[in-house]
Coordinates of C-alpha atoms and ligand atoms in Angstrom, one line a residue:
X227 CA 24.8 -16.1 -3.1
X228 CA 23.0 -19.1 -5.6
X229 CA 19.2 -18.1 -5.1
X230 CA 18.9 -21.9 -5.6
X231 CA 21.0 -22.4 -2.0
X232 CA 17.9 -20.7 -0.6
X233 CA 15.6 -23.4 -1.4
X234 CA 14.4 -24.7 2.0
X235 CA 12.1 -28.7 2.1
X236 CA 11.1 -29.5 5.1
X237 CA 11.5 -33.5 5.3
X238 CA 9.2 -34.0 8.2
X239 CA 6.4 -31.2 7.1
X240 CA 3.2 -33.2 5.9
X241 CA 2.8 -31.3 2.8
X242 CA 4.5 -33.0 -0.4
X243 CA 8.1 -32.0 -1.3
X244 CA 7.6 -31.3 -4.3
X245 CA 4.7 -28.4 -3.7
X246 CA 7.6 -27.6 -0.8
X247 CA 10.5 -26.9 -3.2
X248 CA 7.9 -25.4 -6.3
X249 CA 6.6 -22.9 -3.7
X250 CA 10.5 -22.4 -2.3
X251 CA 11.5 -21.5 -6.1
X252 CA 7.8 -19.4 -7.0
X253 CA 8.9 -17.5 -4.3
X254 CA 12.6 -16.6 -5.1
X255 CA 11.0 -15.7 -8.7
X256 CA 8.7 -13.2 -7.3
X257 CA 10.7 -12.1 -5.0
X258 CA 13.3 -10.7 -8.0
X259 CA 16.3 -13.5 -6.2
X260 CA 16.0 -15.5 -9.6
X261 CA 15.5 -13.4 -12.3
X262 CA 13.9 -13.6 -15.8
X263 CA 15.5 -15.8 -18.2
X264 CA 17.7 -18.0 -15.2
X265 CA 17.9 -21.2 -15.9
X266 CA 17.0 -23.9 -13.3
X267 CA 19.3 -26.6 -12.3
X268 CA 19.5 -29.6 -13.7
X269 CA 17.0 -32.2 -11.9
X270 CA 19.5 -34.5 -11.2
X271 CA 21.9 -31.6 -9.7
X272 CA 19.1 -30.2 -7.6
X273 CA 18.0 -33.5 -6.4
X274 CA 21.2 -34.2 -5.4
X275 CA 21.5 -30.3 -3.2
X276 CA 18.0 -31.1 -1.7
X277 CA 18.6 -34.7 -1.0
X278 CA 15.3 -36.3 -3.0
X279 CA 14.3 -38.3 -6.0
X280 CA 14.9 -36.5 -9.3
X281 CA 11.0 -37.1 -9.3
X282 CA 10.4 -34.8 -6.4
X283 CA 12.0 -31.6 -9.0
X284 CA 10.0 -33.1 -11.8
X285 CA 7.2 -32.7 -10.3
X286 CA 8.1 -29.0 -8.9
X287 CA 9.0 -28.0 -12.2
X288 CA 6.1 -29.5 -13.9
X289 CA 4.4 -27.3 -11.3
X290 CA 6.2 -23.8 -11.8
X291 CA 5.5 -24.1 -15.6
X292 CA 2.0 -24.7 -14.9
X293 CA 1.3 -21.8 -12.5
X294 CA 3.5 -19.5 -15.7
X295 CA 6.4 -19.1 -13.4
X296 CA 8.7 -21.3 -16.1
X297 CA 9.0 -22.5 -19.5
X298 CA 10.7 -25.7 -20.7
X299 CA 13.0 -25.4 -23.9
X300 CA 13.0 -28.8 -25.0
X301 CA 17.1 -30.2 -25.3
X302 CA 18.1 -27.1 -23.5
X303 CA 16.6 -26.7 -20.0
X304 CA 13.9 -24.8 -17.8
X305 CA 13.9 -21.1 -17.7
X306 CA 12.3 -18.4 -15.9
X307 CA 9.8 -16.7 -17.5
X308 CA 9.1 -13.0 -17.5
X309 CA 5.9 -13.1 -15.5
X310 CA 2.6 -12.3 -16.9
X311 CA -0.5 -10.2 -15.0
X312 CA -2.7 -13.1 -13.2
X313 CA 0.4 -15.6 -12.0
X314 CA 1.8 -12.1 -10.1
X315 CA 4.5 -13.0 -12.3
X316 CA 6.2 -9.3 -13.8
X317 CA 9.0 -8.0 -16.3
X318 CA 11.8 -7.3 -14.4
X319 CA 12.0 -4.0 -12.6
X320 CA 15.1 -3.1 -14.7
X321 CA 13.2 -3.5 -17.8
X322 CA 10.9 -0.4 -16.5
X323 CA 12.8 1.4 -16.1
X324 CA 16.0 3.3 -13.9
X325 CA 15.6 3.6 -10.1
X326 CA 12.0 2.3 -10.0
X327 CA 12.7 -0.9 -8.6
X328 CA 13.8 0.9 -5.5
X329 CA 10.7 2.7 -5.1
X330 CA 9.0 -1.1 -5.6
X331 CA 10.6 -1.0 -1.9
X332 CA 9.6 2.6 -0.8
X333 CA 13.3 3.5 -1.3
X334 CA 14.2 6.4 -3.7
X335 CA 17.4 8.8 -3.9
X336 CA 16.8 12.5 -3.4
X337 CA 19.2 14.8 -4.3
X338 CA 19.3 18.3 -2.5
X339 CA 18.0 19.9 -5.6
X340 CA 16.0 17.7 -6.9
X341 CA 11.8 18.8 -6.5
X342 CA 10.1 15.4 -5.2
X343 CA 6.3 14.6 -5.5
X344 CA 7.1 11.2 -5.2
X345 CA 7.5 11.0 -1.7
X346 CA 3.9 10.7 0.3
X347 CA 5.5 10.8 3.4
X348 CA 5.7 14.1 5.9
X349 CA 9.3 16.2 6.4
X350 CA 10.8 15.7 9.7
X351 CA 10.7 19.5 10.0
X352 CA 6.8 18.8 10.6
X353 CA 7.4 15.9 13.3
X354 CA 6.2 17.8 16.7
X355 CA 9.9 16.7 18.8
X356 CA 9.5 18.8 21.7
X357 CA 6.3 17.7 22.9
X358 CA 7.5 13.9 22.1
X359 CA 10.4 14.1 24.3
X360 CA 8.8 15.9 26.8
X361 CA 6.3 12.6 27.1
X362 CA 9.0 10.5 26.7
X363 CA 10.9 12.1 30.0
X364 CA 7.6 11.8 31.5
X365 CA 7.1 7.9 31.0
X366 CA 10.5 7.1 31.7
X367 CA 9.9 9.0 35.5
X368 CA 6.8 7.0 35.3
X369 CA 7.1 3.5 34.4
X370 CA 11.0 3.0 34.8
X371 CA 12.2 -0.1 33.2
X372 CA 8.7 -1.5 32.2
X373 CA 8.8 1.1 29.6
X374 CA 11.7 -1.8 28.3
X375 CA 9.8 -5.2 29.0
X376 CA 7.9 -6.9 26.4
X377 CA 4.6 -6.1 26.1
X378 CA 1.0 -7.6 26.0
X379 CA 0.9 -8.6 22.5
X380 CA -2.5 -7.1 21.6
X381 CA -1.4 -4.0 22.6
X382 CA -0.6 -1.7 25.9
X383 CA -3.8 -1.2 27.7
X384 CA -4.0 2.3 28.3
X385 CA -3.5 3.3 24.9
X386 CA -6.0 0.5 23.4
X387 CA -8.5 2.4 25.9
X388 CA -7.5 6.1 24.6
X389 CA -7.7 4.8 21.3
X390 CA -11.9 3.5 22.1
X391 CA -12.4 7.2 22.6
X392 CA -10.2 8.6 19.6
X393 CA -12.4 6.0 17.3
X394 CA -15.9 8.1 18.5
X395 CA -14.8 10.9 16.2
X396 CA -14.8 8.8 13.5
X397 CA -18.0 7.5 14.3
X398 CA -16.8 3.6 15.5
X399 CA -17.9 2.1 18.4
X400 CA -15.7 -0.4 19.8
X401 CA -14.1 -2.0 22.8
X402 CA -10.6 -2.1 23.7
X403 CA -10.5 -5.8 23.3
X404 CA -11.4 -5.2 19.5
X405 CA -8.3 -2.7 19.0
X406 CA -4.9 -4.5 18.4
X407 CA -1.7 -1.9 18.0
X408 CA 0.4 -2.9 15.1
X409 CA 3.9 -1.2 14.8
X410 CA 2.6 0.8 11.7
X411 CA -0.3 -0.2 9.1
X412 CA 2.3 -2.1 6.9
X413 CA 2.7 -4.8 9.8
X414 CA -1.3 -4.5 10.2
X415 CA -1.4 -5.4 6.2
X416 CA 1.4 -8.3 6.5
X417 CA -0.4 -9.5 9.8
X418 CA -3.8 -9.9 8.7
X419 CA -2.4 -12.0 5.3
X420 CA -0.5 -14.1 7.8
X421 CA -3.9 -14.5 9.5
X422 CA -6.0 -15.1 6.5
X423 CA -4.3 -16.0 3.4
X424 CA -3.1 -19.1 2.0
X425 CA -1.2 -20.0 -0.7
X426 CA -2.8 -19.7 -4.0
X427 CA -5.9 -17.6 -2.3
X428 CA -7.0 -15.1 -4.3
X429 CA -7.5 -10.9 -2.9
X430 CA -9.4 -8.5 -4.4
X431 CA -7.4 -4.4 -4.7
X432 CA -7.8 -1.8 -6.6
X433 CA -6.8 -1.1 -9.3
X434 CA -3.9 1.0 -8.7
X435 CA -3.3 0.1 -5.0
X436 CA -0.4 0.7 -2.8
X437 CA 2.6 -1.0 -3.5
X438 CA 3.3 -2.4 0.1
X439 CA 0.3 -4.3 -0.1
X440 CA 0.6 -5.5 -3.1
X441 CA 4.2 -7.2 -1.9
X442 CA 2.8 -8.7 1.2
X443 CA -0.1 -10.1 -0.7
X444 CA 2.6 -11.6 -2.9
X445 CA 4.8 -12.9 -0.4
X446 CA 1.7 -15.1 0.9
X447 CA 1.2 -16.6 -2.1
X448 CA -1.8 -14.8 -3.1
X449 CA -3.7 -14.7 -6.6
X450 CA -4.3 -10.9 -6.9
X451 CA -7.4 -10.1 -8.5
X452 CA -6.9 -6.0 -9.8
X453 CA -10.7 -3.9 -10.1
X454 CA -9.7 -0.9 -11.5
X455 CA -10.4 2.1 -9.3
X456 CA -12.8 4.8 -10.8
X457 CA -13.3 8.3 -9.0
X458 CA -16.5 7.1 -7.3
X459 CA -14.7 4.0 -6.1
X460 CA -14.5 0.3 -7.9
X461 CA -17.1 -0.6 -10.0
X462 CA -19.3 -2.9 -7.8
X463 CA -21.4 -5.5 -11.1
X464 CA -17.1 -5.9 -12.0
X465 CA -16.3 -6.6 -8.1
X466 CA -19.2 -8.6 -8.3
X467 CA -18.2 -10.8 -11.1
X468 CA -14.6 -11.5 -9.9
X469 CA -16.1 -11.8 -6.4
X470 CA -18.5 -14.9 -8.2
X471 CA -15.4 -15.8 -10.1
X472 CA -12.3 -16.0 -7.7
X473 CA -14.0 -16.9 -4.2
X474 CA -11.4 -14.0 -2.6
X475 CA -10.5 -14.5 0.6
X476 CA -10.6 -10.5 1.7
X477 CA -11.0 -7.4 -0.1
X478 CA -8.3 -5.0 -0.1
X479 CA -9.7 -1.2 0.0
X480 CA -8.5 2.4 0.4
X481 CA -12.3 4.6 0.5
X482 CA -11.0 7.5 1.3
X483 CA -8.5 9.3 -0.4
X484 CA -7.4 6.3 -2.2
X485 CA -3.6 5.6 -2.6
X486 CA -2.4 6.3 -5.3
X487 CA -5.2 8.3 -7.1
X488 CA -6.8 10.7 -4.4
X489 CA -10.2 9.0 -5.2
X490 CA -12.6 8.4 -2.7
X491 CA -15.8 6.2 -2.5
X492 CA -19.6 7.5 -2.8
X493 CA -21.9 6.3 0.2
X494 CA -23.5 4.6 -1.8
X495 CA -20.8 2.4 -3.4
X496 CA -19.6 2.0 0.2
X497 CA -22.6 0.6 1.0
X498 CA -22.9 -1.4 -1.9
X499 CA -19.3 -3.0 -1.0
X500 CA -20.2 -3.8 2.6
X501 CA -23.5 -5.6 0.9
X502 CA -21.3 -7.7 -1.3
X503 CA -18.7 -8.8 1.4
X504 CA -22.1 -9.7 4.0
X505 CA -24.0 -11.6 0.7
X506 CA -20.5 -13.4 -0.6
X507 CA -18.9 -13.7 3.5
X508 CA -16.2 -12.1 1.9
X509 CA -13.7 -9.8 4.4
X510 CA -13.1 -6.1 4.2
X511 CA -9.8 -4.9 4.9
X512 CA -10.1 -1.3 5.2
X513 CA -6.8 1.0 5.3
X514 CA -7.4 4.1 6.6
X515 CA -4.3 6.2 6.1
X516 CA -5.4 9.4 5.4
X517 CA -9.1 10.3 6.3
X518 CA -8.0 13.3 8.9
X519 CA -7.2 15.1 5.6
X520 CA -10.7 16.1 3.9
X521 CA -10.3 19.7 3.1
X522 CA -13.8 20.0 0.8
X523 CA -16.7 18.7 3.5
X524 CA -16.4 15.4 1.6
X525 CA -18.5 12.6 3.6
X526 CA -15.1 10.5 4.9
X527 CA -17.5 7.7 6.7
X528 CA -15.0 4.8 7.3
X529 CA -16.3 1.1 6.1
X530 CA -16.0 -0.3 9.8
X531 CA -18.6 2.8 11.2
X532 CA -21.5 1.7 8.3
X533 CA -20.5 -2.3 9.1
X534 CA -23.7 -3.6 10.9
X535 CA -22.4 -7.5 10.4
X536 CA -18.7 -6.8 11.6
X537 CA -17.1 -7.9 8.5
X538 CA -14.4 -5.2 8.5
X539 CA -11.1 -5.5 9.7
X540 CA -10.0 -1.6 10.2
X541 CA -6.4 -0.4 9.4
X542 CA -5.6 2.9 11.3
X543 CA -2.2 4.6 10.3
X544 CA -0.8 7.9 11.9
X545 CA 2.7 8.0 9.2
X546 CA 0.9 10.2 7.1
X547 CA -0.1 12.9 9.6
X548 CA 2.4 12.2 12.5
X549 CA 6.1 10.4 12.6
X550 CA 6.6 7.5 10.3
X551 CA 9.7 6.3 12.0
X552 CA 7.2 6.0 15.8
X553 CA 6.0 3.1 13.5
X554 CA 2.9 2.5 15.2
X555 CA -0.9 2.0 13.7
X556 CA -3.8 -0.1 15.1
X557 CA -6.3 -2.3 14.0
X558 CA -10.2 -2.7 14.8
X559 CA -10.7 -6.8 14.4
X560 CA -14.4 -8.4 14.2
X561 CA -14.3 -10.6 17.5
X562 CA -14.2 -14.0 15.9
X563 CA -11.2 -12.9 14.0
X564 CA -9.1 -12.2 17.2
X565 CA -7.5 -15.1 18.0
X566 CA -6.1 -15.5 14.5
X567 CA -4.7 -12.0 14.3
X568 CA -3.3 -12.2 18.0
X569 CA -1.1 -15.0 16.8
X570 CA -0.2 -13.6 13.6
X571 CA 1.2 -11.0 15.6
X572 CA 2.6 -12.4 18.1
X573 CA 4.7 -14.4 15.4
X574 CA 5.8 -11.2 13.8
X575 CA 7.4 -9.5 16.5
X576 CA 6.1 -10.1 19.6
X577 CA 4.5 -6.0 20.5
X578 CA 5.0 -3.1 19.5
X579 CA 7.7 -1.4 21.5
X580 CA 6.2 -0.5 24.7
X581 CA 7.9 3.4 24.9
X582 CA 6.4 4.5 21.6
X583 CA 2.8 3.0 23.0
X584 CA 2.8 4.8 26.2
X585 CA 4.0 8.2 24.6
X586 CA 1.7 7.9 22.1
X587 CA -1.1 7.4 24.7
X588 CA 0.0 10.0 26.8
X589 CA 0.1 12.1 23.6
X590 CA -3.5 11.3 23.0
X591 CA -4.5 11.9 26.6
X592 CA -2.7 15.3 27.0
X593 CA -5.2 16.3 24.0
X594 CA -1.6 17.1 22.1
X595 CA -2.4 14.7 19.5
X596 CA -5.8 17.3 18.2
X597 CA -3.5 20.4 18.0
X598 CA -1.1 18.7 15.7
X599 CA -3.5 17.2 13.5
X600 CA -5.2 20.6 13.1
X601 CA -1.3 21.9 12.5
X602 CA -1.0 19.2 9.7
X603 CA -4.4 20.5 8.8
X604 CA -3.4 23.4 7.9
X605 CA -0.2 23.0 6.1
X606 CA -1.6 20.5 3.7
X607 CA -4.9 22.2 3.1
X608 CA -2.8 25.0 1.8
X609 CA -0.7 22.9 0.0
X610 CA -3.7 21.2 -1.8
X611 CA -5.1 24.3 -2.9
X612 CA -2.1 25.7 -4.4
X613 CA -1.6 21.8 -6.2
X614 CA -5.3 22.0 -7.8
X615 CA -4.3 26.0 -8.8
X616 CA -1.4 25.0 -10.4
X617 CA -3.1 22.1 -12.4
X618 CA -5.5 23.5 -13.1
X619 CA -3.8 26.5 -14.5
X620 CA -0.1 24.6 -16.1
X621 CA -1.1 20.4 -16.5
X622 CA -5.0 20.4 -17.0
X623 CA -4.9 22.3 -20.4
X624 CA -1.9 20.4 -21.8
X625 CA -4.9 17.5 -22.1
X626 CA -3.4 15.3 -19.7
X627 CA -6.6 14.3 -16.8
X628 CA -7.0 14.3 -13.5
X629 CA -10.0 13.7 -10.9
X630 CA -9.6 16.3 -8.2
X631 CA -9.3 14.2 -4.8
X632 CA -11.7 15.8 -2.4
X633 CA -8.7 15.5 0.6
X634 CA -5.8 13.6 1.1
X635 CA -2.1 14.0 -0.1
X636 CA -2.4 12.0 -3.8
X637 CA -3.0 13.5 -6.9
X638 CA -3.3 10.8 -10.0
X639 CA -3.0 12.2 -13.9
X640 CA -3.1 9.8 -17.0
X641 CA -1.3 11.5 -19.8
X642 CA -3.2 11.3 -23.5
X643 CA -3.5 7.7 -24.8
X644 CA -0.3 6.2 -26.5
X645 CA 1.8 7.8 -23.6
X646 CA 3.8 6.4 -21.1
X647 CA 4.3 8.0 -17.7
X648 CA 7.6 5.6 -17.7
X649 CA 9.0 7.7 -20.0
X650 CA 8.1 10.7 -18.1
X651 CA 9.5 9.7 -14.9
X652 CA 12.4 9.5 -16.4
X653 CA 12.2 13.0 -18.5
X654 CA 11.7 14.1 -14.8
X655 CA 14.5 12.8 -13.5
X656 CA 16.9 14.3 -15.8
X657 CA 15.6 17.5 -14.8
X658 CA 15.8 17.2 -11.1
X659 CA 11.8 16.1 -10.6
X660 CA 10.3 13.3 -9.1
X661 CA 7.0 12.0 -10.0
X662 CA 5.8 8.1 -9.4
X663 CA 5.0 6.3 -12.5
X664 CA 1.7 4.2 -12.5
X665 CA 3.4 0.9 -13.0
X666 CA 4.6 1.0 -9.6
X667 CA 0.9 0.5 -8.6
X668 CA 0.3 -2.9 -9.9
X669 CA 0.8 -6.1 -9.1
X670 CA 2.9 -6.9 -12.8
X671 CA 4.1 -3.0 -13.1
X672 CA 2.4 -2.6 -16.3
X673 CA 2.7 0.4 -18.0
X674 CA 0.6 3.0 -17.5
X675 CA -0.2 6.4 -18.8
X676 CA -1.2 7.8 -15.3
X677 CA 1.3 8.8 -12.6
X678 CA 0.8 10.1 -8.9
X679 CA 1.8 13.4 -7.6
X680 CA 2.0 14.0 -4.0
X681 CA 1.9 17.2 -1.6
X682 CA 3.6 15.6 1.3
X683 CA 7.1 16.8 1.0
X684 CA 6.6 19.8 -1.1
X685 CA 6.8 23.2 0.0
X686 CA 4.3 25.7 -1.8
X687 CA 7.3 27.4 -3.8
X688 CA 8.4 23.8 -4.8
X689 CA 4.6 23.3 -5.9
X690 CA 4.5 26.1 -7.8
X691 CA 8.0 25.8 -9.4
X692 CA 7.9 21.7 -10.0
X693 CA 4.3 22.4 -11.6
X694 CA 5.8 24.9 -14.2
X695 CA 8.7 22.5 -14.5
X696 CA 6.3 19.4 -15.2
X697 CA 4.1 21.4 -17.3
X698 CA 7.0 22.5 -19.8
X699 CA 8.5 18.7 -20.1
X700 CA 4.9 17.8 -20.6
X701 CA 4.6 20.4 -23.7
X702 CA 7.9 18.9 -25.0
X703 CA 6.6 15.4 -24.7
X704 CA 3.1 15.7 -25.9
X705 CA 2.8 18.5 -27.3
X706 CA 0.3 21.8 -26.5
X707 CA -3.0 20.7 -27.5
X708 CA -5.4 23.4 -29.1
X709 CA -7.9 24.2 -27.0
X710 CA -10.4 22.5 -28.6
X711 CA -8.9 19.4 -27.7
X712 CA -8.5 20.8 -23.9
X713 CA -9.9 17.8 -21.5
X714 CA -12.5 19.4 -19.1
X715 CA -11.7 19.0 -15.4
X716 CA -15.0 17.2 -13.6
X717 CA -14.8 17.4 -9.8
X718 CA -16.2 14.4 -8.2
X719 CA -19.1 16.1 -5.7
Ligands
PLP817 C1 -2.2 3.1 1.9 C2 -1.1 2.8 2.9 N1 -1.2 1.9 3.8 C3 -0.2 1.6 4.7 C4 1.0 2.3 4.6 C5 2.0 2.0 5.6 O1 1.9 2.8 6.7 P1 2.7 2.6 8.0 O2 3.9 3.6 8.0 O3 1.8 2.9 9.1 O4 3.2 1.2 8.1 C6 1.2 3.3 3.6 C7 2.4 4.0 3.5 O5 2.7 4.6 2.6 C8 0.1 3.5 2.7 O6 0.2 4.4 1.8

């Protein structure tokens, strides 16, 4: 289909056409429908489609090139321009290289044989099936067809309760009208942008950050402000400074067990971040995908249990240590931020299926729920340990770096300067191994020379063999360093 068919105005809307049909087109560019290099329509011809003065695209255009979206080539026409880092404008994917732009979705092909650390998602063979349909019999004896109706939209009741008491361990004290369920933490992410961001607004991330929030901040317009990540968490005088700078609406984090890099925040520099968000009334939107995982007594505090001025809008996924496909997460809102949320989403889709909430809960209450996570516990714990071994002992010495996460599933190593984990993603892939390049984890896909590694669908043999594997493509690529030039493995403490 013409991208430029998908142009929607809205003649009756208040806001001016032309900011109508310039965010219509920013958003087809971003969104990869027009591509690099396209050419817009002529004004008159696009007038003519949309029904407005030739003006009206004038002024759009005049617009696009101003945000960096276009370029005009004077006697030939206006052209899309490959993006640069600040407009969330990008190279194309297919410019990075093969097969990432599927991952950009969370999508990649796995071939029987192939050894993936790509994937930071659990196997099915770890999904505990019996007990689920077991409570699924249960509530459908139990609640019949309401099991089918639609639900309350902040969530079914029962569970929101079970969930006050699941938050204790963690050290939050809340009430069940503070919890909202969201089907999954993605929906949370997309929800609370629908709640809170406008276009043009700038959000703070990391820098890397997970790629689904990066896309959802994009599709809302957003400026996205990067602050590189260091093992300890962002540095605070740099979030500071862009905080000063950019006015952001909210404040993207990941403190423990960061995606992608395994890095996890100090108390301190947790602190320090709820201290900027209360002096600059800046929101915290804390995702908190992984923190049952801490396998070296590291202090997981969430953001929302130190949060003394309820700034913190809490992200609560279970994909990572339960069944992706239940999709179902929660979120912990500030009370004067309910109402906004609430409709946000109720727009999206209404509740969150009603048989997956009262399984879940029953799940909970049955206390089934704490002998899997200690299951999961276990079979990652061992997992990790093997990971850091083989490091340590095949990747560390080739002088390519890594922080040790404390917990989690996410390993992040940067190759020596002047190399391009690009080009060893693909070196992977011809040899049957996935790893997940660094530019995945930005909002322009730069390159990078880091890449993540993770545990989740890995078998300890697979560890141990894909390790070896990486390690020898590694030597090919950059060489075995002499000791002497061996980079020294820290461990963050
Ligand atoms: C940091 C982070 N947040 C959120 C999600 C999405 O989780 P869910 O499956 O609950 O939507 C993911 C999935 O990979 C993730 O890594």
């Amino acid at each position: 289909m013409d991208p430029f068919q998908m142009i929607h105005i809205d003649k009756a809307a208040t806001e001016h056409m032309y900011i109508q049909i310039y965010k219509s087109i920013a958003d087809l560019i971003r969104q990869g429908q027009i591509k690099s290099n396209v050419k817009l329509p002529p004004i008159r011809s696009l007038a003519e489609q949309l029904g407005v003065n030739n003006v009206t695209i004038v002024k759009a255009y005049d617009e696009l090139e101003k945000e960096g979206y276009v370029h005009k080539k004077i006697g030939s026409g206006t052209y899309v321009k490959p993006m640069d880092h600040h407009g969330g404008a990008r190279e194309p994917f297919e410019d990075v290289g093969r097969g990432l732009e599927q991952m950009d979705r969370g999508q990649i092909h796995i071939h029987s044989d192939m050894i993936s650390f790509s994937s930071a998602t659990p196997t099915p063979d770890l999904f505990p099936v019996e007990d689920f349909k077991n409570l699924l019999i249960e509530i459908l004896d139990r609640d019949a067809g309401s099991v089918f109706g639609y639900q309350e939209s902040q969530g079914y009741y029962p569970l929101r309760e079970s969930l006050v008491s699941y938050l204790q361990q963690y050290g939050i004290c809340t009430s069940v009208n503070h919890v909202q369920i969201i089907t999954g933490a993605q929906q949370g992410i997309d929800v609370i942008s629908k709640a809170f961001v406008e276009y043009g607004d700038a959000v703070i991330v990391e820098y890397p950050t997970y790629t689904g929030a990066i896309a959802t901040f994009k599709s809302r317009g957003a400026k996205i402000i990067e602050i590189p990540i260091l093992p300890d968490g962002m540095d605070m005088d740099k979030l500071e400074e862009k905080i000063q700078e950019y006015k952001p609406k909210l404040i993207y984090t990941m403190p423990n067990f960061q995606n992608p890099t395994g890095y996890s925040y100090n108390s301190q520099k947790k602190k320090q971040l709820l201290e900027l968000a209360y002096k600059y009334n800046v929101l915290i939107v804390e995702d908190d995908y992984l923190s049952d995982l801490n396998f070296n007594g590291y202090d997981a505090a969430t953001l929302k249990s130190m949060d003394m001025q309820d700034v913190t809008i809490y992200i609560k996924s279970f994909s990572k240590v339960f069944m992706p496909g239940l999709r179902l997460g929660f979120l912990v809102i500030p009370s004067k931020l309910h109402p906004q949320i609430l409709a946000a989403k109720h727009a999206s889709d209404i509740s969150t299926s009603g048989l997956n909430q009262r399984a879940f809960d029953l799940y909970l209450r049955k206390g089934i729920w704490k002998h899997h996570i200690q299951f999961m516990q276990r079979i990652y714990e061992e997992r990790f340990e093997i990971m850091v071994r083989c490091l340590n002992e095949y990747i560390i010495p080739l002088g390519v770096c890594c922080s040790m996460p404390q917990g989690g599933l996410n390993f992040w190593l940067c190759l020596p300067e002047g190399f391009s984990s690009n080009e060893l993603y693909r070196k992977c892939e011809e040899n049957n191994l996935l790893i997940l390049p660094g530019s995945i984890f930005s909002s322009n896909q730069k390159e990078s020379p880091c890449f993540r590694l993770s545990i989740a669908a890995v078998y300890p043999d697979q560890i141990k063999l894909g390790i070896k594997k990486l390690s020898e493509i590694l030597e090919r690529m950059i060489g075995k360093k002499e000791s002497s030039n061996i980079h020294p493995y820290f461990p963050i403490l």
